[in-house]
Amino acid sequence: MNDETFWRILEHSRTAAVKTLPDSPDEDAVFNAQIAALKEELAAIEFHDVLSFDLIFQKKKIAAYRWNLWAVAYWLFGGCGDDSFSDFRSNLIGLGKADYEEALEDPDNLVETMTRPHLPYMLSEGFQNVALDVYEERGGPPCQLDYPKYPDRPDGDDFDFDDTEEIARRYPRIVEKFPESGAFF
């Protein structure tokens, strides 16, 4: 499996999920619909490709392990611990290549993403486990994956996420749209 196939599977799952949703779904319905659609997509491919999908997913998650992205998640939700930031990155990947790459390019770009319809609750837990769940449900043989090691610290410069002036300076569009920490939530 390559990156193109990885993103295509995610895009198909997202498109399929949105088609099944009512006009005004809640965040949990959006999340659950995409999980179900992604499981269907992964159930239709070879065992080794399911594992390759998971390996690529984990690499994308590590690439998003950045202080600047964490700061925006922290601001949007009025706090964001380690586990929540892991869930946030997983759900960001689930939104697709464009949203993911734009957020990594500049986390202030998340202002467009976070105001889009059919957004799942971005701190929902479990998206990162879908591929291995499918692999196990299908009775995949025992395997050892060579996952990359997580860095000890996120990439970039750490700073005080509670410093409103610094957040506003670094992410002006986010703060303009969501003027108080936790205003998105």
Phi, psi and omega in degrees: 000141177244177181301320182299315179293318177306308182293325179297318178299315179296317179297318178297318181294321180293313179298315179297320180296313182298324179296334183270353188274149173290175183302319182233072183284154173276170185299324180293321179296319179296313180301309183296323178295320180287323176302312181298316180293321179294321177300318178297316179300314183287331178292341184267000182246169182295154179307311183296331178286328175296317178293321177296321176302313181296320179297316177296317178304313181295323177295321178294322179296318178295319180298333180269004180280081187226142179300318184295323178289322178296321179300318180292317177299318179300315180295312184299320187256006179068033181134152181193103179280184182305308182296318179296322179292326174297315178296318179302312180297321179297315180291328175298316176301318181298339179286341176117170186302313185298310180298317180299308183293323177295322179293321179290325178297315179201110181303341176296338176296343179296347179301320178289317181299314187286351178252007182277148176291163178060040177268129176286165173293116191289350177254014177295141183264139171124340182300325183289350182258357189301312184298313180291327175299314179297316180302313180291318179298327179277358178077033179301146181293154178304143182211162174239118178263142180265078181285145175292151180283135175292140175293156179294328181224153174300156178286147176097193184265129175280147175204173183284109181292344178271359178277096185303319180296320180291319177299315180296324179292317184281327187227066187297324181290322177298313183291327177296317181284322181236082191291347178235145177301129182088002182294332178293319185282000000 
